[in-house]
Amino acid sequence: MYVLITLLIVLFATFYTFIKRRYSYWEKLKIPTLNPSFPFGDLKSVPPPIQFENIYKEFKKKGVKHGGIFLFTSPQYFPIDPEIIRNIFVRDFAHFTDRGLFHNIKDQPIMGNLFFLEGTKWKNLRAKLTPTFTSGKMKMMFNTMLECSYPLKDRIEELIKTGEVIDAKEILALFTTDVIGSCAFGIDCNSFKNPNSKFRDYGRKIFHETPFKAIKGIFQHVFPGFAKKLRFILIAKDIELFFNKIVTDTYLYRTENDVVRNDFMQLLIELKKDLTLSMDEVIAQAFIFFIAGFDTTATLLTFCLSELGLNKEIQNKLRNEIKIVLNRNNGELRYESLKEMRYLDQVVLETMRKYPPLTIFNRICTEDYRIPGSDVTLEKGVQVLISSLGLHRDPDFFPDPLRFDPDRFSDENKKDIIPGTFIPFGDGPRICIGSRFGLMETKICLVTLLKNFDFSVNEKTKTPLEIGLGFITTVKGGVWLDAKKV
Ligand code: HEM
């Protein structure tokens, strides 16, 4: 009995010392901290975007430029100063080349995609894929996107006739699924005729958030080695098999029948033909274009229509601009017309400011890094978290941040935006590769919709909008809209 009690005391003392030491990690480096407690560290039970915005605010209140937090017992560097953030993203990128997010390519080759790859493998692939996203290539996909917006318009007309309220996110995700299905896979998903198509079903499944998924995600991030040993995978096997088959079948069909189309798949096929990419790599890239492309854009459109529904003056001003530009071209939308719609651009940028579809950015320190202007050195292996929501809603950078005001991005005001404070697509060499594609798709959709309908927010929507669970920003309770023909 005596031995057992002694053993328990020793075990407890060792564990206590380990935790104490762990939680003093940032203090030793003289980096400000909050009040971590075992076992969750600084984690609180609120949705992750809000969690990290709150941490941003706490450090801001302390008047510091950066801080250190703990996810469970794992230290995470948390810069809030735009200059430090820009250095990490851009100037000192060589020290932060990777996201450091959990992935398991060995058990799941589909994760060997641009978003997750690291170091030289990422660098080589990024160079190969960059030509895929030039404005010339975007222009080629313009008509495909425009055509995908017509079934969306027809569906809204049907809903107006039947008097049904519009589930904004769902209907917009049908549109963005059709766009990415066409442009990345060369497949007509026909989501509006078949809302339970496999593409839409798997899309829903990938982004369906549950508290369990959120906890699993944090666990994998904090203990990647352990998660790999347990052979955790990020994407369910049936989803992986579906994308494997779709891409392989499309590849074989096109190469055997000499079919050439203006889409991403064509560009991937060409990279495969000259042995630049293997079949697994082609599948992995088509897959990431799908998951990175459709939910982010549907989210942006959902928030945009809800703000326009709440701010009729802004909606009318935008519709006027759209009509004026379209009238110059016999009512037709052309690729070049989008550039003439200056206010449309401002509305989209302001939506991404107030509601960035991705709110948390990850980097991992890949080489020891001395933070400029300090004597603090971050060790290789330390993870970095950056909250775009914190920056975008900081009243020092965007006064009255919860007010939706597209004029912040007018030519006159835009120049006052401090570099590094507006980062909807991230920054530096790992900035979103699909930003042009996502913006063009969003604008085409808004033009088709506003030309035809006036939107209001239905009372079923909880306002002000509250951010919910999810890696991609969601709205608690959803966004419900009413539409009228104009
Ligand atoms: C409005 C729509 C979109 C938003 C808001 C968005 C946002 C982002 C953000 C914030 C990142 C991380 C950047 C960083 O860590 O610095 C990212 C990365 C990425 N996005 Fe997007 N994205 C959008 C649309 C798209 C589309 C349409 C595609 C592809 C067709 C795409 C493909 C990617 C890829 C492949 C990466 C990883 C890039 C790399 O690591 O080299 N995104 N995106």
Short mmCIF file of C-alpha atoms and ligand atoms in Angstrom, two decimals:
data_model
loop_
_atom_site.label_atom_id
_atom_site.label_comp_id
_atom_site.label_asym_id
_atom_site.label_seq_id
_atom_site.Cartn_x
_atom_site.Cartn_y
_atom_site.Cartn_z
CA MET A 1 0.00 0.00 0.00
CA TYR A 2 2.81 2.36 1.02
CA VAL A 3 4.62 1.61 -2.27
CA LEU A 4 1.48 2.23 -4.30
CA ILE A 5 0.83 5.61 -2.64
CA THR A 6 4.47 6.64 -3.18
CA LEU A 7 4.24 5.58 -6.83
CA LEU A 8 1.05 7.58 -7.31
CA ILE A 9 2.64 10.67 -5.72
CA VAL A 10 5.71 10.35 -7.94
CA LEU A 11 3.54 9.90 -11.04
CA PHE A 12 1.40 12.86 -10.12
CA ALA A 13 4.45 15.05 -9.37
CA THR A 14 6.09 14.10 -12.70
CA PHE A 15 2.91 14.82 -14.62
CA TYR A 16 2.38 18.11 -12.75
CA THR A 17 5.98 19.22 -13.50
CA PHE A 18 5.55 18.27 -17.17
CA ILE A 19 2.34 20.32 -17.49
CA LYS A 20 3.83 23.27 -15.58
CA ARG A 21 6.89 23.21 -17.82
CA ARG A 22 4.79 22.90 -20.94
CA TYR A 23 2.61 25.86 -20.03
CA SER A 24 5.66 28.00 -19.23
CA TYR A 25 6.95 27.58 -22.83
CA TRP A 26 5.97 31.08 -23.96
CA GLU A 27 6.87 32.80 -20.70
CA LYS A 28 10.42 31.48 -21.04
CA LEU A 29 10.58 33.10 -24.48
CA LYS A 30 9.13 36.31 -22.97
CA ILE A 31 6.14 36.11 -25.26
CA PRO A 32 2.83 37.22 -23.70
CA THR A 33 0.32 34.49 -22.91
CA LEU A 34 -3.28 34.18 -21.75
CA ASN A 35 -4.43 31.83 -19.00
CA PRO A 36 -4.06 28.29 -20.28
CA SER A 37 -5.35 25.50 -18.11
CA PHE A 38 -5.01 21.75 -18.34
CA PRO A 39 -6.23 19.89 -20.41
CA PHE A 40 -7.65 22.30 -23.02
CA GLY A 41 -5.02 25.03 -22.85
CA ASP A 42 -6.62 28.20 -24.25
CA LEU A 43 -9.45 26.40 -26.05
CA LYS A 44 -12.98 27.44 -25.15
CA SER A 45 -16.27 25.90 -26.22
CA VAL A 46 -17.15 28.43 -28.95
CA PRO A 47 -16.89 27.96 -32.73
CA PRO A 48 -13.21 28.08 -33.85
CA PRO A 49 -13.50 31.35 -35.90
CA ILE A 50 -14.87 33.18 -32.84
CA GLN A 51 -12.43 31.43 -30.53
CA PHE A 52 -9.43 32.81 -32.44
CA GLU A 53 -11.02 36.23 -32.95
CA ASN A 54 -11.45 36.41 -29.16
CA ILE A 55 -7.80 35.48 -28.64
CA TYR A 56 -6.83 38.21 -31.13
CA LYS A 57 -8.90 40.71 -29.11
CA GLU A 58 -7.38 39.61 -25.80
CA PHE A 59 -3.83 40.19 -27.06
CA LYS A 60 -4.92 43.46 -28.63
CA LYS A 61 -6.32 44.59 -25.27
CA LYS A 62 -2.96 43.85 -23.68
CA GLY A 63 -1.37 46.21 -26.24
CA VAL A 64 1.05 43.55 -27.51
CA LYS A 65 2.10 42.62 -31.06
CA HIS A 66 1.96 38.90 -30.62
CA GLY A 67 1.34 36.18 -28.10
CA GLY A 68 1.61 32.49 -27.46
CA ILE A 69 -1.32 30.18 -26.83
CA PHE A 70 -1.82 26.48 -26.20
CA LEU A 71 -4.13 24.07 -27.97
CA PHE A 72 -4.26 21.43 -25.28
CA THR A 73 -0.54 21.37 -24.42
CA SER A 74 0.72 22.32 -27.88
CA PRO A 75 2.26 25.82 -28.13
CA GLN A 76 1.03 27.99 -31.00
CA TYR A 77 2.56 31.33 -31.93
CA PHE A 78 -0.20 33.92 -32.42
CA PRO A 79 0.93 37.14 -34.14
CA ILE A 80 -1.60 40.00 -34.37
CA ASP A 81 0.60 42.80 -35.69
CA PRO A 82 0.08 43.16 -39.48
CA GLU A 83 3.79 43.70 -40.06
CA ILE A 84 4.81 40.51 -38.24
CA ILE A 85 2.04 38.66 -40.11
CA ARG A 86 3.22 39.97 -43.47
CA ASN A 87 6.79 39.00 -42.66
CA ILE A 88 5.67 35.45 -41.94
CA PHE A 89 3.51 35.23 -45.06
CA VAL A 90 5.75 37.08 -47.51
CA ARG A 91 9.20 38.45 -46.62
CA ASP A 92 10.39 35.59 -44.43
CA PHE A 93 8.40 32.90 -46.22
CA ALA A 94 11.54 30.72 -46.36
CA HIS A 95 11.05 30.11 -42.61
CA PHE A 96 7.33 29.29 -42.95
CA THR A 97 6.89 27.37 -46.20
CA ASP A 98 4.33 24.88 -44.89
CA ARG A 99 0.90 24.91 -43.28
CA GLY A 100 1.84 22.05 -40.97
CA LEU A 101 -1.69 20.67 -41.18
CA PHE A 102 -2.25 16.99 -40.52
CA HIS A 103 -2.40 14.84 -43.65
CA ASN A 104 -1.57 11.25 -44.41
CA ILE A 105 -0.54 10.81 -48.04
CA LYS A 106 0.67 7.25 -47.48
CA ASP A 107 -2.78 6.01 -46.51
CA GLN A 108 -4.64 8.59 -48.61
CA PRO A 109 -2.83 9.70 -51.83
CA ILE A 110 -5.62 12.20 -52.57
CA MET A 111 -4.13 14.40 -49.83
CA GLY A 112 -0.99 14.85 -51.95
CA ASN A 113 -2.51 18.08 -53.22
CA LEU A 114 -1.36 21.67 -53.36
CA PHE A 115 -3.06 22.68 -50.10
CA PHE A 116 -1.35 20.04 -47.96
CA LEU A 117 1.96 19.38 -49.69
CA GLU A 118 5.13 20.75 -48.11
CA GLY A 119 8.60 22.04 -48.97
CA THR A 120 10.07 21.33 -52.40
CA LYS A 121 7.17 19.06 -53.39
CA TRP A 122 4.75 21.94 -52.85
CA LYS A 123 7.05 24.44 -54.59
CA ASN A 124 7.39 22.32 -57.73
CA LEU A 125 3.70 21.60 -57.92
CA ARG A 126 2.74 25.24 -57.36
CA ALA A 127 5.00 26.25 -60.28
CA LYS A 128 3.35 23.61 -62.51
CA LEU A 129 -0.19 24.63 -61.59
CA THR A 130 0.20 28.41 -61.61
CA PRO A 131 -0.26 28.68 -65.42
CA THR A 132 -3.64 26.96 -64.92
CA PHE A 133 -5.02 30.08 -63.24
CA THR A 134 -3.94 32.94 -65.52
CA SER A 135 -6.52 35.52 -66.62
CA GLY A 136 -6.41 34.00 -70.13
CA LYS A 137 -7.50 30.62 -68.69
CA MET A 138 -10.17 32.32 -66.59
CA LYS A 139 -11.54 33.99 -69.69
CA MET A 140 -11.86 30.56 -71.31
CA MET A 141 -14.03 29.37 -68.43
CA PHE A 142 -16.23 32.48 -68.34
CA ASN A 143 -19.02 31.11 -70.53
CA THR A 144 -19.17 27.78 -68.72
CA MET A 145 -19.67 29.67 -65.45
CA LEU A 146 -22.27 31.98 -66.94
CA GLU A 147 -24.24 29.00 -68.26
CA CYS A 148 -24.20 27.42 -64.80
CA SER A 149 -25.93 30.54 -63.41
CA TYR A 150 -29.07 30.09 -65.57
CA PRO A 151 -30.46 26.99 -63.80
CA LEU A 152 -29.95 28.91 -60.52
CA LYS A 153 -32.07 31.76 -61.87
CA ASP A 154 -34.74 29.27 -63.03
CA ARG A 155 -34.83 27.61 -59.63
CA ILE A 156 -35.36 30.94 -57.87
CA GLU A 157 -38.20 31.73 -60.26
CA GLU A 158 -39.81 28.40 -59.35
CA LEU A 159 -39.44 29.13 -55.64
CA ILE A 160 -41.05 32.55 -56.12
CA LYS A 161 -44.01 30.87 -57.85
CA THR A 162 -44.47 28.29 -55.10
CA GLY A 163 -43.89 30.92 -52.38
CA GLU A 164 -41.08 28.93 -50.78
CA VAL A 165 -38.35 30.57 -48.78
CA ILE A 166 -34.81 30.23 -50.21
CA ASP A 167 -32.15 28.28 -48.30
CA ALA A 168 -29.34 30.53 -49.54
CA LYS A 169 -26.31 28.36 -48.79
CA GLU A 170 -27.86 25.22 -50.25
CA ILE A 171 -29.01 26.79 -53.50
CA LEU A 172 -25.71 28.63 -53.99
CA ALA A 173 -23.76 25.46 -53.27
CA LEU A 174 -25.73 23.76 -56.07
CA PHE A 175 -24.51 26.51 -58.39
CA THR A 176 -20.86 26.39 -57.24
CA THR A 177 -20.91 22.57 -57.45
CA ASP A 178 -22.06 22.81 -61.07
CA VAL A 179 -19.31 25.34 -61.82
CA ILE A 180 -16.48 23.33 -60.29
CA GLY A 181 -17.92 20.08 -61.69
CA SER A 182 -17.80 21.60 -65.17
CA CYS A 183 -14.48 23.42 -64.87
CA ALA A 184 -12.46 20.93 -62.83
CA PHE A 185 -13.97 17.63 -63.95
CA GLY A 186 -15.63 18.50 -67.24
CA ILE A 187 -18.85 16.97 -65.95
CA ASP A 188 -22.37 18.38 -66.08
CA CYS A 189 -23.48 17.77 -62.51
CA ASN A 190 -26.98 19.12 -63.17
CA SER A 191 -27.31 19.81 -59.48
CA PHE A 192 -30.57 21.71 -59.90
CA LYS A 193 -32.28 18.83 -61.66
CA ASN A 194 -30.68 16.35 -59.35
CA PRO A 195 -29.99 18.04 -55.98
CA ASN A 196 -28.81 14.72 -54.54
CA SER A 197 -26.21 14.07 -57.24
CA LYS A 198 -23.13 12.32 -55.96
CA PHE A 199 -21.06 15.50 -56.35
CA ARG A 200 -23.41 17.52 -54.16
CA ASP A 201 -23.85 14.63 -51.68
CA TYR A 202 -20.12 14.21 -51.20
CA GLY A 203 -19.64 17.98 -51.06
CA ARG A 204 -22.20 18.15 -48.25
CA LYS A 205 -20.59 15.24 -46.47
CA ILE A 206 -17.08 16.75 -46.61
CA PHE A 207 -18.19 19.99 -44.98
CA HIS A 208 -20.81 18.61 -42.60
CA GLU A 209 -19.57 19.78 -39.22
CA THR A 210 -20.17 18.06 -35.93
CA PRO A 211 -18.59 18.75 -32.53
CA PHE A 212 -16.88 15.33 -32.88
CA LYS A 213 -15.32 16.34 -36.20
CA ALA A 214 -14.13 19.64 -34.70
CA ILE A 215 -12.47 17.83 -31.76
CA LYS A 216 -10.91 15.24 -34.09
CA GLY A 217 -9.57 18.09 -36.26
CA ILE A 218 -7.90 19.78 -33.29
CA PHE A 219 -6.53 16.46 -32.03
CA GLN A 220 -4.93 15.74 -35.41
CA HIS A 221 -3.45 19.23 -35.52
CA VAL A 222 -2.02 18.98 -32.02
CA PHE A 223 -0.79 15.38 -32.17
CA PRO A 224 -0.06 14.78 -35.90
CA GLY A 225 2.49 12.01 -35.27
CA PHE A 226 0.13 10.08 -33.04
CA ALA A 227 -2.78 10.59 -35.47
CA LYS A 228 -0.61 9.18 -38.29
CA LYS A 229 0.32 6.14 -36.19
CA LEU A 230 -3.39 5.56 -35.60
CA ARG A 231 -3.72 5.82 -39.41
CA PHE A 232 -6.25 8.64 -39.19
CA ILE A 233 -7.41 9.90 -42.56
CA LEU A 234 -9.10 13.21 -43.36
CA ILE A 235 -11.52 12.12 -46.06
CA ALA A 236 -13.89 9.13 -45.80
CA LYS A 237 -12.90 6.24 -48.06
CA ASP A 238 -16.11 6.30 -50.15
CA ILE A 239 -15.46 9.96 -51.02
CA GLU A 240 -11.88 9.17 -52.04
CA LEU A 241 -13.02 6.26 -54.21
CA PHE A 242 -15.65 8.41 -55.90
CA PHE A 243 -13.14 11.09 -56.90
CA ASN A 244 -10.59 8.50 -57.98
CA LYS A 245 -13.10 6.92 -60.32
CA ILE A 246 -14.52 10.17 -61.71
CA VAL A 247 -11.09 11.55 -62.60
CA THR A 248 -9.75 8.27 -64.00
CA ASP A 249 -12.87 7.75 -66.14
CA THR A 250 -12.76 11.33 -67.44
CA TYR A 251 -9.06 11.01 -68.23
CA LEU A 252 -9.57 7.76 -70.14
CA TYR A 253 -12.63 9.02 -72.00
CA ARG A 254 -10.90 12.19 -73.13
CA THR A 255 -7.62 10.63 -74.14
CA GLU A 256 -9.28 7.70 -75.94
CA ASN A 257 -11.78 9.90 -77.81
CA ASP A 258 -9.52 12.93 -78.37
CA VAL A 259 -11.96 15.18 -76.52
CA VAL A 260 -10.52 18.61 -75.71
CA ARG A 261 -12.31 21.10 -73.45
CA ASN A 262 -11.48 24.49 -71.95
CA ASP A 263 -11.20 23.42 -68.36
CA PHE A 264 -8.86 22.51 -65.49
CA MET A 265 -9.10 18.82 -66.34
CA GLN A 266 -7.68 19.52 -69.79
CA LEU A 267 -4.73 21.34 -68.24
CA LEU A 268 -4.15 18.51 -65.78
CA ILE A 269 -4.35 15.96 -68.61
CA GLU A 270 -1.67 17.89 -70.51
CA LEU A 271 0.57 17.87 -67.41
CA LYS A 272 0.03 14.12 -67.12
CA LYS A 273 0.78 13.56 -70.83
CA ASP A 274 4.23 15.12 -70.64
CA LEU A 275 4.89 13.13 -67.43
CA THR A 276 4.92 16.24 -65.25
CA LEU A 277 2.19 14.71 -63.06
CA SER A 278 1.30 11.12 -62.16
CA MET A 279 -2.31 9.88 -62.20
CA ASP A 280 -2.49 10.06 -58.38
CA GLU A 281 -1.30 13.66 -58.53
CA VAL A 282 -3.88 14.56 -61.18
CA ILE A 283 -6.64 13.07 -58.98
CA ALA A 284 -5.37 14.88 -55.88
CA GLN A 285 -5.34 18.28 -57.65
CA ALA A 286 -8.80 17.89 -59.20
CA PHE A 287 -10.03 16.93 -55.73
CA ILE A 288 -8.55 19.98 -53.98
CA PHE A 289 -9.95 22.30 -56.66
CA PHE A 290 -13.33 20.81 -55.85
CA ILE A 291 -13.16 21.13 -52.07
CA ALA A 292 -11.28 24.43 -51.97
CA GLY A 293 -13.48 25.92 -54.65
CA PHE A 294 -17.14 25.21 -54.11
CA ASP A 295 -17.83 25.79 -50.40
CA THR A 296 -15.69 28.95 -50.04
CA THR A 297 -17.46 30.58 -52.99
CA ALA A 298 -20.94 29.46 -51.89
CA THR A 299 -20.15 30.91 -48.44
CA LEU A 300 -19.04 34.23 -49.91
CA LEU A 301 -22.22 34.43 -52.03
CA THR A 302 -24.43 33.54 -49.06
CA PHE A 303 -23.02 36.31 -46.89
CA CYS A 304 -23.12 38.76 -49.77
CA LEU A 305 -26.80 38.16 -50.54
CA SER A 306 -27.71 38.36 -46.86
CA GLU A 307 -25.99 41.75 -46.46
CA LEU A 308 -27.63 42.97 -49.67
CA GLY A 309 -30.98 41.75 -48.32
CA LEU A 310 -30.41 43.68 -45.12
CA ASN A 311 -29.12 46.83 -46.88
CA LYS A 312 -31.54 47.66 -49.66
CA GLU A 313 -29.82 50.93 -50.57
CA ILE A 314 -26.59 49.08 -51.31
CA GLN A 315 -28.49 46.41 -53.23
CA ASN A 316 -30.26 49.02 -55.39
CA LYS A 317 -27.04 50.91 -56.06
CA LEU A 318 -25.37 47.69 -57.16
CA ARG A 319 -28.31 46.68 -59.36
CA ASN A 320 -28.17 50.09 -61.04
CA GLU A 321 -24.50 49.68 -61.82
CA ILE A 322 -25.12 46.20 -63.23
CA LYS A 323 -27.94 47.48 -65.45
CA ILE A 324 -25.91 50.40 -66.76
CA VAL A 325 -22.96 48.20 -67.72
CA LEU A 326 -25.15 45.46 -69.23
CA ASN A 327 -27.12 48.00 -71.28
CA ARG A 328 -23.90 49.01 -72.99
CA ASN A 329 -23.71 45.43 -74.37
CA ASN A 330 -27.35 44.79 -75.30
CA GLY A 331 -28.06 43.35 -71.87
CA GLU A 332 -25.37 40.66 -72.22
CA LEU A 333 -22.69 39.93 -69.67
CA ARG A 334 -19.17 39.74 -71.12
CA TYR A 335 -15.89 38.90 -69.46
CA GLU A 336 -14.70 42.50 -69.92
CA SER A 337 -17.91 43.93 -68.41
CA LEU A 338 -17.03 42.58 -64.98
CA LYS A 339 -14.06 44.94 -64.78
CA GLU A 340 -16.35 47.90 -65.42
CA MET A 341 -18.48 46.99 -62.40
CA ARG A 342 -16.45 48.80 -59.78
CA TYR A 343 -19.14 48.83 -57.10
CA LEU A 344 -19.66 45.09 -57.54
CA ASP A 345 -15.99 44.60 -56.71
CA GLN A 346 -16.35 46.80 -53.60
CA VAL A 347 -19.40 44.83 -52.40
CA VAL A 348 -17.60 41.50 -52.81
CA LEU A 349 -14.46 42.74 -51.03
CA GLU A 350 -16.49 44.19 -48.15
CA THR A 351 -18.31 40.86 -47.78
CA MET A 352 -14.98 39.05 -47.52
CA ARG A 353 -13.78 41.59 -44.99
CA LYS A 354 -16.75 41.15 -42.68
CA TYR A 355 -17.08 37.41 -43.27
CA PRO A 356 -13.85 35.85 -44.56
CA PRO A 357 -14.81 32.33 -45.75
CA LEU A 358 -11.57 31.04 -44.19
CA THR A 359 -10.82 32.70 -40.86
CA ILE A 360 -7.82 30.81 -39.52
CA PHE A 361 -4.50 30.46 -41.33
CA ASN A 362 -1.81 27.99 -40.41
CA ARG A 363 1.91 28.00 -40.90
CA ILE A 364 4.65 25.97 -39.30
CA CYS A 365 8.11 27.33 -38.58
CA THR A 366 10.29 25.33 -40.98
CA GLU A 367 13.59 26.99 -39.93
CA ASP A 368 14.43 28.74 -36.65
CA TYR A 369 13.25 32.33 -36.94
CA ARG A 370 14.30 35.43 -35.07
CA ILE A 371 11.31 37.77 -34.92
CA PRO A 372 12.58 41.06 -36.38
CA GLY A 373 12.94 43.86 -33.84
CA SER A 374 13.07 41.44 -30.91
CA ASP A 375 15.44 38.93 -29.37
CA VAL A 376 12.88 36.15 -29.56
CA THR A 377 13.66 33.12 -31.70
CA LEU A 378 10.87 30.79 -32.76
CA GLU A 379 12.04 27.20 -32.90
CA LYS A 380 11.66 25.03 -35.98
CA GLY A 381 8.46 23.03 -35.59
CA VAL A 382 6.44 25.69 -33.77
CA GLN A 383 2.99 26.14 -35.26
CA VAL A 384 1.64 29.57 -36.14
CA LEU A 385 -2.03 30.63 -36.09
CA ILE A 386 -3.32 33.81 -37.72
CA SER A 387 -6.89 35.06 -37.36
CA SER A 388 -8.12 36.93 -40.43
CA LEU A 389 -11.42 37.54 -38.64
CA GLY A 390 -9.50 39.32 -35.86
CA LEU A 391 -7.73 41.62 -38.33
CA HIS A 392 -10.81 42.23 -40.52
CA ARG A 393 -12.95 43.19 -37.53
CA ASP A 394 -10.35 45.26 -35.71
CA PRO A 395 -11.75 48.83 -35.30
CA ASP A 396 -8.21 50.24 -35.53
CA PHE A 397 -8.03 49.02 -39.13
CA PHE A 398 -11.71 49.08 -40.13
CA PRO A 399 -13.68 51.58 -38.00
CA ASP A 400 -17.15 50.40 -36.92
CA PRO A 401 -16.21 46.93 -38.21
CA LEU A 402 -19.66 45.33 -38.00
CA ARG A 403 -21.12 47.96 -40.38
CA PHE A 404 -21.34 46.65 -43.95
CA ASP A 405 -19.84 49.49 -45.96
CA PRO A 406 -18.55 48.76 -49.50
CA ASP A 407 -17.19 52.31 -49.68
CA ARG A 408 -14.24 51.17 -47.58
CA PHE A 409 -12.97 49.71 -50.87
CA SER A 410 -13.66 52.69 -53.14
CA ASP A 411 -10.64 53.92 -55.13
CA GLU A 412 -10.39 56.87 -52.78
CA ASN A 413 -10.53 54.90 -49.51
CA LYS A 414 -8.77 51.72 -50.59
CA LYS A 415 -5.34 53.28 -50.40
CA ASP A 416 -5.79 53.86 -46.62
CA ILE A 417 -6.08 50.12 -45.93
CA ILE A 418 -2.95 49.08 -44.07
CA PRO A 419 -1.05 46.26 -45.88
CA GLY A 420 -1.54 42.93 -44.16
CA THR A 421 -4.87 43.84 -42.49
CA PHE A 422 -7.10 42.53 -45.29
CA ILE A 423 -6.23 38.94 -46.16
CA PRO A 424 -9.30 37.06 -47.44
CA PHE A 425 -7.13 34.87 -49.69
CA GLY A 426 -4.11 34.72 -47.38
CA ASP A 427 -0.84 36.22 -48.56
CA GLY A 428 2.62 35.39 -49.90
CA PRO A 429 3.65 32.42 -52.06
CA ARG A 430 0.93 30.23 -50.48
CA ILE A 431 -1.87 32.69 -51.21
CA CYS A 432 -5.02 31.11 -52.66
CA ILE A 433 -4.26 29.95 -56.19
CA GLY A 434 -7.96 30.06 -57.17
CA SER A 435 -8.80 33.62 -56.07
CA ARG A 436 -9.43 34.88 -59.63
CA PHE A 437 -11.63 31.91 -60.35
CA GLY A 438 -13.61 32.34 -57.10
CA LEU A 439 -14.06 36.09 -57.67
CA MET A 440 -15.16 35.70 -61.28
CA GLU A 441 -17.65 33.00 -60.33
CA THR A 442 -19.05 35.12 -57.47
CA LYS A 443 -19.47 38.17 -59.69
CA ILE A 444 -21.12 36.27 -62.54
CA CYS A 445 -23.59 34.79 -60.08
CA LEU A 446 -24.38 38.16 -58.48
CA VAL A 447 -24.94 39.80 -61.88
CA THR A 448 -27.37 37.07 -62.99
CA LEU A 449 -29.25 37.21 -59.69
CA LEU A 450 -29.46 40.97 -59.14
CA LYS A 451 -30.40 41.65 -62.73
CA ASN A 452 -33.46 39.46 -62.17
CA PHE A 453 -34.37 39.56 -58.49
CA ASP A 454 -34.67 41.74 -55.45
CA PHE A 455 -33.61 39.93 -52.26
CA SER A 456 -34.76 40.37 -48.66
CA VAL A 457 -33.75 38.43 -45.60
CA ASN A 458 -36.56 36.19 -44.38
CA GLU A 459 -37.48 36.37 -40.68
CA LYS A 460 -36.38 32.73 -40.31
CA THR A 461 -32.78 34.07 -40.40
CA LYS A 462 -31.32 35.02 -37.05
CA THR A 463 -29.93 38.56 -37.33
CA PRO A 464 -27.35 39.85 -36.71
CA LEU A 465 -25.75 36.82 -38.37
CA GLU A 466 -23.85 34.67 -35.92
CA ILE A 467 -20.87 32.57 -37.00
CA GLY A 468 -21.29 28.84 -36.38
CA LEU A 469 -19.05 25.75 -36.26
CA GLY A 470 -16.87 24.92 -39.21
CA PHE A 471 -13.51 25.17 -40.92
CA ILE A 472 -15.24 27.29 -43.59
CA THR A 473 -17.32 30.09 -42.05
CA THR A 474 -20.98 29.14 -41.50
CA VAL A 475 -24.04 30.95 -40.17
CA LYS A 476 -25.84 29.62 -37.10
CA GLY A 477 -29.33 28.60 -38.22
CA GLY A 478 -28.58 29.34 -41.91
CA VAL A 479 -29.52 32.23 -44.17
CA TRP A 480 -33.09 32.31 -45.51
CA LEU A 481 -34.02 34.70 -48.29
CA ASP A 482 -37.14 35.94 -50.07
CA ALA A 483 -36.89 37.01 -53.70
CA LYS A 484 -39.10 39.15 -55.97
CA LYS A 485 -38.76 39.57 -59.73
CA VAL A 486 -37.50 42.99 -60.75
C1 HEM B 1 -14.06 33.01 -52.67
C2 HEM B 1 -13.43 31.89 -52.83
C3 HEM B 1 -12.17 31.48 -52.13
C4 HEM B 1 -11.62 31.90 -50.95
C5 HEM B 1 -12.15 32.96 -50.00
C6 HEM B 1 -10.38 31.17 -50.77
C7 HEM B 1 -9.52 31.33 -49.70
C8 HEM B 1 -8.32 30.66 -49.56
C9 HEM B 1 -7.40 30.87 -48.47
C10 HEM B 1 -7.61 31.85 -47.34
C11 HEM B 1 -6.34 30.04 -48.66
C12 HEM B 1 -5.13 29.89 -47.74
C13 HEM B 1 -4.10 30.93 -48.09
C14 HEM B 1 -2.95 31.01 -47.11
O1 HEM B 1 -2.74 30.09 -46.32
O2 HEM B 1 -2.22 32.03 -47.17
C15 HEM B 1 -6.58 29.31 -49.88
C16 HEM B 1 -5.70 28.38 -50.43
C17 HEM B 1 -5.98 27.65 -51.56
N1 HEM B 1 -7.10 27.77 -52.37
FE1 HEM B 1 -8.60 29.10 -52.16
N2 HEM B 1 -10.22 30.31 -51.83
C18 HEM B 1 -11.28 30.47 -52.69
C19 HEM B 1 -11.48 29.83 -53.89
C20 HEM B 1 -10.66 28.86 -54.40
C21 HEM B 1 -10.88 28.17 -55.67
C22 HEM B 1 -12.04 28.45 -56.60
C23 HEM B 1 -9.87 27.26 -55.81
C24 HEM B 1 -9.57 26.30 -56.94
C25 HEM B 1 -10.24 26.18 -58.02
C26 HEM B 1 -9.01 27.39 -54.64
C27 HEM B 1 -7.88 26.64 -54.42
C28 HEM B 1 -7.00 26.84 -53.38
C29 HEM B 1 -5.77 26.08 -53.21
C30 HEM B 1 -5.29 24.95 -54.12
C31 HEM B 1 -5.11 26.59 -52.08
C32 HEM B 1 -3.76 26.15 -51.56
C33 HEM B 1 -2.68 27.01 -52.22
C34 HEM B 1 -1.25 26.64 -51.83
O3 HEM B 1 -1.00 26.20 -50.71
O4 HEM B 1 -0.36 26.82 -52.69
N3 HEM B 1 -9.52 28.37 -53.82
N4 HEM B 1 -7.79 29.69 -50.42
#
